[in-house]
Coordinates of C-alpha atoms in Angstrom, one line a residue:
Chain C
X824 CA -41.6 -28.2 5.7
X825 CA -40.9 -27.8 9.5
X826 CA -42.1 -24.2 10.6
X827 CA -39.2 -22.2 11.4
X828 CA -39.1 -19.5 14.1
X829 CA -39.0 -15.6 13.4
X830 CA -35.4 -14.9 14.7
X831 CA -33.2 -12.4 14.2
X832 CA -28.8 -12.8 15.1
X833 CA -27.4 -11.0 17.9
X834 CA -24.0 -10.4 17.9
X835 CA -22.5 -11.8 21.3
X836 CA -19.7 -8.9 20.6
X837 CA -22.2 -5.4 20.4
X838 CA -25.3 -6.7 20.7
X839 CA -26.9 -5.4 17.1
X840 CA -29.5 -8.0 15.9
X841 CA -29.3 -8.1 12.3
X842 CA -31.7 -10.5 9.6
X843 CA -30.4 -11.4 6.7
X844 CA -27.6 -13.2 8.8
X845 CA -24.0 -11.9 8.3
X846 CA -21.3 -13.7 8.8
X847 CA -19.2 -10.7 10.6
X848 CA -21.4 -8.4 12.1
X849 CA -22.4 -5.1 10.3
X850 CA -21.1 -2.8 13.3
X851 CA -18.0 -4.6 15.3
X852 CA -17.0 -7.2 13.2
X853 CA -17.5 -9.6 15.4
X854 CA -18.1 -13.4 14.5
X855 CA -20.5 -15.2 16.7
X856 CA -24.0 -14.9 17.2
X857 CA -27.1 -15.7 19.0
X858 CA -30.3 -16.4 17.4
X859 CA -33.2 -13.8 19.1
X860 CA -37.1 -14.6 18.5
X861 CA -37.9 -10.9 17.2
X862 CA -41.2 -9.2 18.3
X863 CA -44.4 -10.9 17.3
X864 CA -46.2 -7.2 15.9
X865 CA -44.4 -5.0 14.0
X866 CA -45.2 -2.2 11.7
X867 CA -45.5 -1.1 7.9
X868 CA -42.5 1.5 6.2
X869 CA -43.7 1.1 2.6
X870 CA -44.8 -1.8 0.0
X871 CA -45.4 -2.1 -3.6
X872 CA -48.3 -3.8 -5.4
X873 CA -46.0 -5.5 -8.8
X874 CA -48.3 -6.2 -11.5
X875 CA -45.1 -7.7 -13.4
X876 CA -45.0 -10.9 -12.0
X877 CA -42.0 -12.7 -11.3
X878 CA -41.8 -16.8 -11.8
X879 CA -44.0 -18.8 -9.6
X880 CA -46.4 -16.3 -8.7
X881 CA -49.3 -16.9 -10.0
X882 CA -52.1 -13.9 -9.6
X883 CA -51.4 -10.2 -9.8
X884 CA -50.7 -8.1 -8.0
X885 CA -48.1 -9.7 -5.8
X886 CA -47.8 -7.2 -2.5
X887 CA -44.5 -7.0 -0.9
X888 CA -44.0 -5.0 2.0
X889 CA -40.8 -3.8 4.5
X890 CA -42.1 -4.3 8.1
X891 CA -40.4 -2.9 11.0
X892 CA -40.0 -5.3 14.4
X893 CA -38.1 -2.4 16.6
X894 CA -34.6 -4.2 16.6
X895 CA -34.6 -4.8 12.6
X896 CA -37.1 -4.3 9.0
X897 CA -37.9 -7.9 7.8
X898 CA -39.1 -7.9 3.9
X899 CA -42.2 -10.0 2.5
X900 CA -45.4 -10.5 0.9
X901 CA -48.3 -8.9 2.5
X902 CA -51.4 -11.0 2.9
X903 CA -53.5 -8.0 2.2
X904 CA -54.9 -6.1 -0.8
X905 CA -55.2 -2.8 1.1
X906 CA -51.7 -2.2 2.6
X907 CA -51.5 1.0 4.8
X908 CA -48.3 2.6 5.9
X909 CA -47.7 2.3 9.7
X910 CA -50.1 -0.4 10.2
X911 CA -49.5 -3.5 12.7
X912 CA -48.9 -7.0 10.5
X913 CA -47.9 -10.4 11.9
X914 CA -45.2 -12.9 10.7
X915 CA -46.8 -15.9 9.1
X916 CA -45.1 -19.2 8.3
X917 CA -46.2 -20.6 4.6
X918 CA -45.6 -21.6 1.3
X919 CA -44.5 -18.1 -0.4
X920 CA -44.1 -18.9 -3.8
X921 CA -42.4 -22.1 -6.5
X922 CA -39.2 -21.7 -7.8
X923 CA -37.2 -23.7 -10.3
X924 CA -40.1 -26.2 -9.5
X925 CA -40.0 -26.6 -5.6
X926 CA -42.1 -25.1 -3.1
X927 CA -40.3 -21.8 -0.9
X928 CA -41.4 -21.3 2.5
X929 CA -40.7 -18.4 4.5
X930 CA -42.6 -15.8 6.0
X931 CA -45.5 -13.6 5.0
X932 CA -47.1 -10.8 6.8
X933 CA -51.0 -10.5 7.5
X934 CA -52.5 -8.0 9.5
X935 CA -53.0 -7.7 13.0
X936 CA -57.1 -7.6 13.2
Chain D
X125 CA -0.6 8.9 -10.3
X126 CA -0.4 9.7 -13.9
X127 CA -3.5 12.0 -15.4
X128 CA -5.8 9.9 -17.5
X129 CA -7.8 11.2 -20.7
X130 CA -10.2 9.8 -22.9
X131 CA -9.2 10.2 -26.5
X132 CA -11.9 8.8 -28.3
X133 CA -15.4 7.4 -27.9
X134 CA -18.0 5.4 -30.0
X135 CA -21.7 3.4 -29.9
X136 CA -24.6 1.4 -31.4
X137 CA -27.8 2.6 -31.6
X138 CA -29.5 1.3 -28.5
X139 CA -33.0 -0.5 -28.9
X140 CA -33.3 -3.6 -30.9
X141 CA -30.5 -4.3 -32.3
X142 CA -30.0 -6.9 -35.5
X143 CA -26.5 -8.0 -34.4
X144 CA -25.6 -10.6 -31.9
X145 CA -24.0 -9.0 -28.8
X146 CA -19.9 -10.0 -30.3
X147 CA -21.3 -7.7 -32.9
X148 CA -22.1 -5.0 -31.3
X149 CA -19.2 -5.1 -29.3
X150 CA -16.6 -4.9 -32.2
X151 CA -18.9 -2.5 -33.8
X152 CA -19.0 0.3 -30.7
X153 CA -15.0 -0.8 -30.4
X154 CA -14.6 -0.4 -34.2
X155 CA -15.9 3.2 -34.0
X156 CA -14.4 4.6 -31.0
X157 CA -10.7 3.2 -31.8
X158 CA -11.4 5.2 -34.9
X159 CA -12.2 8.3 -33.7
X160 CA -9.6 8.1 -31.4
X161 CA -6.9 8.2 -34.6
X162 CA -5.0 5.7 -32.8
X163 CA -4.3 3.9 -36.3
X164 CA -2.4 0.5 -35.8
X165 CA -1.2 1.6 -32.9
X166 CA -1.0 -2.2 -30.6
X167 CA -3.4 -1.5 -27.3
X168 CA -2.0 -2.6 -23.8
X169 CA -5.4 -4.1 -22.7
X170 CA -9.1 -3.9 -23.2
X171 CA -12.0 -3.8 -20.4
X172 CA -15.0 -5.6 -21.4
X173 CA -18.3 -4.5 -19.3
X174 CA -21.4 -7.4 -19.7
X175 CA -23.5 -8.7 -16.7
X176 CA -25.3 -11.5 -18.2
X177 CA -23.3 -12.8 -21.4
X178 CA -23.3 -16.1 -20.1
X179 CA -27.2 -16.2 -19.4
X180 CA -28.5 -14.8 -22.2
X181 CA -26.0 -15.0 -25.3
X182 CA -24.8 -18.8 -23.7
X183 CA -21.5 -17.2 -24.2
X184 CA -18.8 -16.7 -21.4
X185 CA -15.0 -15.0 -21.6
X186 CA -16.7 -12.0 -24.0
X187 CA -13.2 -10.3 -23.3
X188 CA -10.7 -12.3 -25.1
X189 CA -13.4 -13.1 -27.8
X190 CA -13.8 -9.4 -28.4
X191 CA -9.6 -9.4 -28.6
X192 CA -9.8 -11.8 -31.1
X193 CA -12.0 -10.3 -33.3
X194 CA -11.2 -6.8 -33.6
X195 CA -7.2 -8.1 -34.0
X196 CA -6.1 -6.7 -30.3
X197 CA -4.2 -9.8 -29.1
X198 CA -2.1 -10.3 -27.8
X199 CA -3.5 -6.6 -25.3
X200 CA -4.6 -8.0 -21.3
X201 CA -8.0 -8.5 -21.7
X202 CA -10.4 -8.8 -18.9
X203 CA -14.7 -8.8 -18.6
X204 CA -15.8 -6.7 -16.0
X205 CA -18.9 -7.5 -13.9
X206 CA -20.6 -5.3 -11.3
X207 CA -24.7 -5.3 -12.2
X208 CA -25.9 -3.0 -13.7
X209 CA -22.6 -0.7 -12.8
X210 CA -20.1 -2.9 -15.1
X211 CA -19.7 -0.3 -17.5
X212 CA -18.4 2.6 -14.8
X213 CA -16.5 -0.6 -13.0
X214 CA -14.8 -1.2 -16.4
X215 CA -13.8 2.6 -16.9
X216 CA -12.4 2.7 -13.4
X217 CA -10.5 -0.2 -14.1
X218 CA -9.0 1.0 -17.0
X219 CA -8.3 4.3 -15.2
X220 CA -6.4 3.3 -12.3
X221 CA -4.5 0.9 -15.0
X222 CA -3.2 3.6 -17.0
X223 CA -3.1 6.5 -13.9
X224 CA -0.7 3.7 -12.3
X225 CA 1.9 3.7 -15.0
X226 CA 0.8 -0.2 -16.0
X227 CA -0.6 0.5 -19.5
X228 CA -0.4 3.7 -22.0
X229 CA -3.5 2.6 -24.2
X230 CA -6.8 0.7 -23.2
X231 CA -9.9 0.1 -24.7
X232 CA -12.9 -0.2 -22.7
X233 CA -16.3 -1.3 -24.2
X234 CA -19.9 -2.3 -22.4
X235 CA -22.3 -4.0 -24.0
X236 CA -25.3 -6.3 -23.5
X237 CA -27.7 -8.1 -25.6
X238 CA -31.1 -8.3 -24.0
X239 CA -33.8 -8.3 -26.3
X240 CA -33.8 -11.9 -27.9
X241 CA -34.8 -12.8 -24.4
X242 CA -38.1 -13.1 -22.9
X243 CA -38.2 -10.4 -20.4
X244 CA -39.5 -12.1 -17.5
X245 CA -36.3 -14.1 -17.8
X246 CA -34.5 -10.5 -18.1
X247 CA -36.1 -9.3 -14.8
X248 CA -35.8 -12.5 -13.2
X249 CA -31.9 -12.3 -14.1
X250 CA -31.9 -8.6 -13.3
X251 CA -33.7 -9.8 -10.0
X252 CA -30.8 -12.0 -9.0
X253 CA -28.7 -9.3 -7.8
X254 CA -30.8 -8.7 -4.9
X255 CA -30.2 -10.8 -1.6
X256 CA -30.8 -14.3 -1.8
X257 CA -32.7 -15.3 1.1
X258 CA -34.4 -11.8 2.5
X259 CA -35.0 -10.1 -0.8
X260 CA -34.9 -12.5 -3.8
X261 CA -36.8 -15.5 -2.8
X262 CA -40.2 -13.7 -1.6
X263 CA -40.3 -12.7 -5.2
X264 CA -38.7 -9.3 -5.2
X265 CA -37.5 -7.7 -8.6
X266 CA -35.7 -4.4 -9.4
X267 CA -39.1 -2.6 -10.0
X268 CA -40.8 -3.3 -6.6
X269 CA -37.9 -2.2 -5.1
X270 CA -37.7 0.9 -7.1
X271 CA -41.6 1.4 -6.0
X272 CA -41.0 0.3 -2.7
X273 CA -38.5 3.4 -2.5
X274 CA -40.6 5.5 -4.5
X275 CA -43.3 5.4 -1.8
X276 CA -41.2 6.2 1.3
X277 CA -40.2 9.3 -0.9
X278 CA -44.0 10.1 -0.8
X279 CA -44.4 9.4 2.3
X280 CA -41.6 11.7 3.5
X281 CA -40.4 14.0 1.3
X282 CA -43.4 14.9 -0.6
X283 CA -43.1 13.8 -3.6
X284 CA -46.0 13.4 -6.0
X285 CA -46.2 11.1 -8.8
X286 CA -46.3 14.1 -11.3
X287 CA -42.7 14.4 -10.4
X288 CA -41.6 11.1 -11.5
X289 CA -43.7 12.2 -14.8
X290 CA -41.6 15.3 -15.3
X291 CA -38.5 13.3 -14.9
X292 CA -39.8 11.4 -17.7
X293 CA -41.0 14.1 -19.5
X294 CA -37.7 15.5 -19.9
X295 CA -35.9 12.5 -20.3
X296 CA -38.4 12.0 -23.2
X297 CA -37.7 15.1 -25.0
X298 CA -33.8 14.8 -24.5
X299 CA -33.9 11.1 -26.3
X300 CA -35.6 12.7 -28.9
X301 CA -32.6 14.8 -29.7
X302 CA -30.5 11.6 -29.2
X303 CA -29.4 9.5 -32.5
X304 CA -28.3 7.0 -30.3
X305 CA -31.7 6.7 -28.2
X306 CA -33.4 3.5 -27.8
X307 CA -36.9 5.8 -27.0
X308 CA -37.1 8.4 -29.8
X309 CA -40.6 9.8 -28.5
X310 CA -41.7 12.5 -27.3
X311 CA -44.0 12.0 -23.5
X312 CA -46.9 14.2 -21.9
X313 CA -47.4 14.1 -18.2
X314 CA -50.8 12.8 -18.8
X315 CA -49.6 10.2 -21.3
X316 CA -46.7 9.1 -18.4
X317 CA -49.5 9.2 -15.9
X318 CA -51.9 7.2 -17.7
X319 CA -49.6 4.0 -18.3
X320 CA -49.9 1.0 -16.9
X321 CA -48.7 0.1 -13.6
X322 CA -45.7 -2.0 -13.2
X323 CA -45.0 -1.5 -9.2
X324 CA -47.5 0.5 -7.6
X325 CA -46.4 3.7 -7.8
X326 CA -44.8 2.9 -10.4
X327 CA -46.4 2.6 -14.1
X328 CA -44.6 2.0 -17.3
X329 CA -43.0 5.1 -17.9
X330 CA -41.1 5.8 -14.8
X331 CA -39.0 2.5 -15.3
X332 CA -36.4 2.5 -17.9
X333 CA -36.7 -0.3 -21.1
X334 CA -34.9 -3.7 -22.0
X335 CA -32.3 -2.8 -24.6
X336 CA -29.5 -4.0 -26.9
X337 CA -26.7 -1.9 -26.9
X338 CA -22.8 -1.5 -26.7
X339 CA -20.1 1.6 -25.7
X340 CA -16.8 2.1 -26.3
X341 CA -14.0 4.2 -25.0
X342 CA -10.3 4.6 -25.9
X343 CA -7.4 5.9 -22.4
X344 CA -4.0 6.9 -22.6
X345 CA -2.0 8.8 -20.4
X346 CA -3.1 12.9 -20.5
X347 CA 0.6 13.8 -21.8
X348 CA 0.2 11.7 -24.5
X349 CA -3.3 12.9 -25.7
X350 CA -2.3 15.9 -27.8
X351 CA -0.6 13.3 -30.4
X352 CA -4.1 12.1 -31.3
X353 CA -6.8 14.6 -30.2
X354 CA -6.8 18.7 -29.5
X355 CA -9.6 18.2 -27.6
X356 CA -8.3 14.9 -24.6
X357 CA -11.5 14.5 -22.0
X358 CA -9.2 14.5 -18.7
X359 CA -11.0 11.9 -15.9
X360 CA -10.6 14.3 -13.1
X361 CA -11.9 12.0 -10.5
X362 CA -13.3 8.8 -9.8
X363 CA -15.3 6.9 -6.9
X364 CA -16.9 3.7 -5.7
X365 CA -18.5 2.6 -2.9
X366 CA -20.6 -0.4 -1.8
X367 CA -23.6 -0.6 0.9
X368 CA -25.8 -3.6 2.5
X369 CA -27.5 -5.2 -0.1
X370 CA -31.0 -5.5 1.4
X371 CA -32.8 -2.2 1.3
X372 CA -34.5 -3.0 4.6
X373 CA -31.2 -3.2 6.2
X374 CA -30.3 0.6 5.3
X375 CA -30.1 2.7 8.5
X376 CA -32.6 5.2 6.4
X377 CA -33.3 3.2 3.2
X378 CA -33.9 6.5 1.5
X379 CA -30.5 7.6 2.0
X380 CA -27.9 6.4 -1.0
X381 CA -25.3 5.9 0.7
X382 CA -22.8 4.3 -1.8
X383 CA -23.9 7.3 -3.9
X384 CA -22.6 9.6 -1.3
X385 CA -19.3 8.0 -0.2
X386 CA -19.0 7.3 -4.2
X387 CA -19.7 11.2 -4.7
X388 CA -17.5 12.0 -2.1
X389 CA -14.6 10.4 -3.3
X390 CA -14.4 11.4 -6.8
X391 CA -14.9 14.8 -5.7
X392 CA -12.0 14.6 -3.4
X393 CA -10.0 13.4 -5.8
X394 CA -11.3 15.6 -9.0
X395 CA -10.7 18.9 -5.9
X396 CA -14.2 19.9 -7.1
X397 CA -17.4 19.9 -5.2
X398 CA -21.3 19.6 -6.7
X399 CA -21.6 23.0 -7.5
X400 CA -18.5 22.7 -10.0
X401 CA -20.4 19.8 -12.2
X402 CA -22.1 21.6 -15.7
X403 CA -24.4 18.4 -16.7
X404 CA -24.6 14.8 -15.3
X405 CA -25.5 11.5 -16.4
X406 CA -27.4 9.5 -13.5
X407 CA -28.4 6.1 -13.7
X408 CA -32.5 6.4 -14.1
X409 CA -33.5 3.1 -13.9
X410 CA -36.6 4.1 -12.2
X411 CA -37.3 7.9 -12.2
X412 CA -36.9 7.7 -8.8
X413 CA -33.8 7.2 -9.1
X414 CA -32.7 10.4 -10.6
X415 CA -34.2 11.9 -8.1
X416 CA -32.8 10.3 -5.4
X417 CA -29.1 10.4 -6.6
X418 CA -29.1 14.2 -7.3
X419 CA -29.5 14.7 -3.7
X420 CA -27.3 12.3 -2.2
X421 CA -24.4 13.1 -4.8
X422 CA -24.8 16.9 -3.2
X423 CA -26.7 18.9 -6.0
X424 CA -29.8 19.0 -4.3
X425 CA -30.6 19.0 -0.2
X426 CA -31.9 15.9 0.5
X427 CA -35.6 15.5 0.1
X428 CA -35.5 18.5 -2.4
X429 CA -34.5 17.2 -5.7
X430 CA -38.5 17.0 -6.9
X431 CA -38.1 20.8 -6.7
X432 CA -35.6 21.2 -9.0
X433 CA -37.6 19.2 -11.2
X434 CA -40.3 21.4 -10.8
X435 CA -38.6 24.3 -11.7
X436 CA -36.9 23.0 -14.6
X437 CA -33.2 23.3 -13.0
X438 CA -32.3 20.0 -14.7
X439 CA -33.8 20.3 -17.9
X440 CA -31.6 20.8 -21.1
X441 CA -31.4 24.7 -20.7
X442 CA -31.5 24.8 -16.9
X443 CA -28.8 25.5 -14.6
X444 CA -27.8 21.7 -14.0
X445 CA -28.6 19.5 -16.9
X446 CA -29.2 16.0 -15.8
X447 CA -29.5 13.3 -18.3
X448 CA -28.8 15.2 -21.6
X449 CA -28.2 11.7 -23.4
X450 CA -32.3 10.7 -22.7
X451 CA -30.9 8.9 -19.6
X452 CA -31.6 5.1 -18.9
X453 CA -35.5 6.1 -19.5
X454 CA -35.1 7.6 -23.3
X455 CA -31.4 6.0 -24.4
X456 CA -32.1 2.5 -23.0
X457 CA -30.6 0.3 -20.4
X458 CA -28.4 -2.4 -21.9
X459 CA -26.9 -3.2 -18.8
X460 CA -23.6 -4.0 -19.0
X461 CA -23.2 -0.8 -21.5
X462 CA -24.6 2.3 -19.4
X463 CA -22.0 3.2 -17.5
X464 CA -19.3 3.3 -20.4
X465 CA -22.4 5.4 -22.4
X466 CA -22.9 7.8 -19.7
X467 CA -19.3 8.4 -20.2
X468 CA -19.3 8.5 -24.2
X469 CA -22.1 11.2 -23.3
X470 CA -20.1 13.5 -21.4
X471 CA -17.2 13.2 -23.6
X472 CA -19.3 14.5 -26.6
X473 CA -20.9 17.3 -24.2
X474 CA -17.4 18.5 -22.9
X475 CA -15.6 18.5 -26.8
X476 CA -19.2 20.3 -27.9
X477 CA -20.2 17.6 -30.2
X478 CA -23.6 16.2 -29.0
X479 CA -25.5 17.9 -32.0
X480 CA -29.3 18.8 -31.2
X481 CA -29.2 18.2 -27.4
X482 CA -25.5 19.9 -26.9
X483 CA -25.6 21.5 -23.2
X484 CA -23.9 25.1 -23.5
X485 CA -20.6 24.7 -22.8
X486 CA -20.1 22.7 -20.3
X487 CA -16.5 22.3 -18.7
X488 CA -16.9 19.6 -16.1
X489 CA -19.4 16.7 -15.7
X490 CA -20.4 14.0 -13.1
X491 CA -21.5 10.4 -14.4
X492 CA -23.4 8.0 -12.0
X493 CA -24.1 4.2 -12.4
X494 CA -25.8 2.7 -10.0
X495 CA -25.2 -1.1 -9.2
X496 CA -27.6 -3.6 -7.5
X497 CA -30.4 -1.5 -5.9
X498 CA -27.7 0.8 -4.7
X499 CA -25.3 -1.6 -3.1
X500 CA -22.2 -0.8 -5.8
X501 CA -22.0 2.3 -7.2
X502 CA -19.4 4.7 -9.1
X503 CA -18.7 8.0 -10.0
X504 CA -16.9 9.5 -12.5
X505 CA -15.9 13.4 -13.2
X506 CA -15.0 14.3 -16.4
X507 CA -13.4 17.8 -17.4
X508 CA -11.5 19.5 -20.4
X509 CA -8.1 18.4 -20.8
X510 CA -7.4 20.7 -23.1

């Protein structure tokens, strides 16, 4: 799996970078976008340790975290067991989980040491 | 617009039930036709609330099946699906069917059959609902997002997990009243405290069970109502409202915000505001959750609705009863049946007929059901018609 970049899409109308992409833009409507490579750091809102495992994930607890880059909050598994609230994680590219039987990749967050 | 009442109302028990989910279906339908004395009387339509029919009972088109089988063909007859807010998408349906003139009497029924699955595969179906590619895939389900809120409202309001155990508490002791409850047991806040942990901070008790269940409802036109019931339930207002699907996306992800503009609408309509609701049904999935929706619905300042906890506002005898039914936590969470439930609730609270857990005379009520993780939701008021 080719590594993929950490981008967000800026709308060529407002400028509001958004990730998920939309296909109208959240704030104008507008239709076409640019994609942005978001900040490299960014920072820790809240997270959850789940003991009750979805499929494909194999040891407890599975940590998933909302970090915010500035321009947009990107959601994903933490690649820590001690999570703290406001502190500075990285985007990591990987293999996140299996589903249906095939590998996901997408990206993780580890902290910034 | 014509003014809509309820007429008549019935359920199952929710839990585990023995029947198949067409069975339950006819046998919440069977009831509430029945109390609604509508006899023979040929129904214009019926509005069939199920999420995940074609998942879990390999069974798709529940609607005209349940036509068939309970001898309402040839009515319109239509499943409604909106998460875990089909069953207050299915009312609203059948509202603005009859309100428009279209059709003078509709059935709607919810109903979901849950238990015969394994429930990883229920949380992973349940989990589905959340966005594909920046929720869903990194292995999110309904209860880490329910703890991921959970923690921001520590973080910001301060909110304690003792809270979410009182909310429980209550919702506990209010089941227990409830015939109908899938959790007929009373809780401590050490008991609730002490369970194991599903989503850190979440543990077992602040997240609402897996259930069989169905709820049934019978509409007409308000003028009309007197012919089969002294006692009509008028549906003074209702309102919807949709937000981004991925929490993260929120401009303050602890904000509700299709549970304001859903608020905000039916009171409009209804010509009420929060102060004028006597008891409310909101959709406790997660303890949170009640919480969280009391404020952002107006009955609580934001960031305060732990406090009214606290000091017992919502509790059966306070000021504001919320969840007199046992909520999702106590009366169970077949999905595709709450919202018609929370509705079959208040009809019994308004017409003074919910027994044990009967709230003192209440003359208008608010129901909330929550779809997604707060990306669909609608409201309902509810007041005398009589």
């Amino acid at each position: 799996m080719v590594e993929q970049k950490f981008v967000g899409y800026k709308c060529r109308s407002c400028g509001r970078v958004m990730n998920p992409k939309h296909d109208r833009c959240l704030s104008c409507k507008g239709r076409d976008f640019d994609e942005v490579e978001l900040p490299k750091v960014g920072k820790l809102v809240t997270y959850t340790k789940l003991y009750a495992l979805p499929q494909g994930i194999e040891m407890p607890p599975l940590t998933l975290g909302i970090v915010d880059f500035g321009v947009v909050r990107v959601l994903g598994q933490l690649a820590t067991d001690e999570p703290r609230i406001g502190m500075s994680l990285r985007p990591v590219w990987g293999k996140i989980r299996r589903l249906n039987d095939k590998d996901i990749y997408g990206f993780r967050f580890e902290p910034v040491s | 617009m014509r003014d809509v009442a309820i007429i008549g109302a019935g359920m199952t028990k929710f839990g585990r039930s023995p029947g198949d989910l067409m069975d339950i279906l006819a046998e919440a339908s069977l009831r509430a036709i029945e109390h609604a004395n509508v006899g023979k009387e040929e129904f214009d339509a019926l509005y069939v609330s199920n999420m995940m029919a074609g998942e879990t009972a390999h069974q798709t088109a529940v609607a005209s099946s349940l036509a068939d089988r309970i001898a309402l063909v040839p009515a319109a007859a239509d499943r409604v699906e909106n998460g875990p807010a089909s069953g207050g998408s299915a009312l609203k349906n059948a509202f603005l069917a009859v309100a428009s003139g279209c059709y003078d009497l509709v059935l709607v029924t919810g109903g979901e059959k849950m238990t015969t699955a394994d429930t990883d595969i229920i949380t992973d179906l349940v989990a589905t609902m959340t966005h594909p590619t920046a929720e869903y895939i990194h292995g999110v389900t309904l209860p880490a997002m329910g703890g991921m809120l959970t923690r921001l409202y520590m973080e910001r309001y301060g909110l304690t997990e003792r809270h979410l155990a009182m909310v429980a508490v209550k919702n506990h002791a209010n089941g227990l009243k409830n015939p109908y409850a899938h959790i007929q047991r009373a809780c401590t806040i050490e008991g609730a405290m002490s369970s194991g942990v599903i989503a850190d901070p979440l543990r077992l008790y602040y997240v609402c069970p897996i259930s069989d269940g169905a709820a049934s409802l019978v509409l007409c036109p308000l003028d009309k109502a007197k012919k089969y019931t002294d006692k009509p339930v008028r549906i003074a207002g209702v309102g919807q409202a949709t937000d981004v699907q991925a929490l993260q996306e929120r401009e303050d992800p602890t904000v509700l915000k299709s549970v304001k503009i859903a608020a905000q609408k039916a009171f409009k309509m209804a010509g009420v505001t929060p102060d004028d609701i006597d008891v409310a049904e909101l959709h406790d999935a997660f303890e949170i959750l009640e919480i969280a929706e009391s404020e952002d619905i107006g009955f609580f300042e934001k960031g305060k609705g732990h406090l009214a906890v606290e000091k017992g506002v919502t509790a059966l005898d306070g000021e504001l009863p919320i969840n007199p039914s046992g909520g999702l936590k106590a009366r169970g969470h077949p999905v595709g049946a709450t919202g018609v439930a929370q509705a079959v609730e208040l009809f019994w609270q308004l017409r003074g007929e919910a027994g044990e857990r009967q709230v003192k005379e209440p003359k208008r009520a608010l129901s909330c059901n929550f779809g997604g993780f707060g990306n669909n939701t609608v409201i309902h008021i509810f007041e005398r018609g009589w």
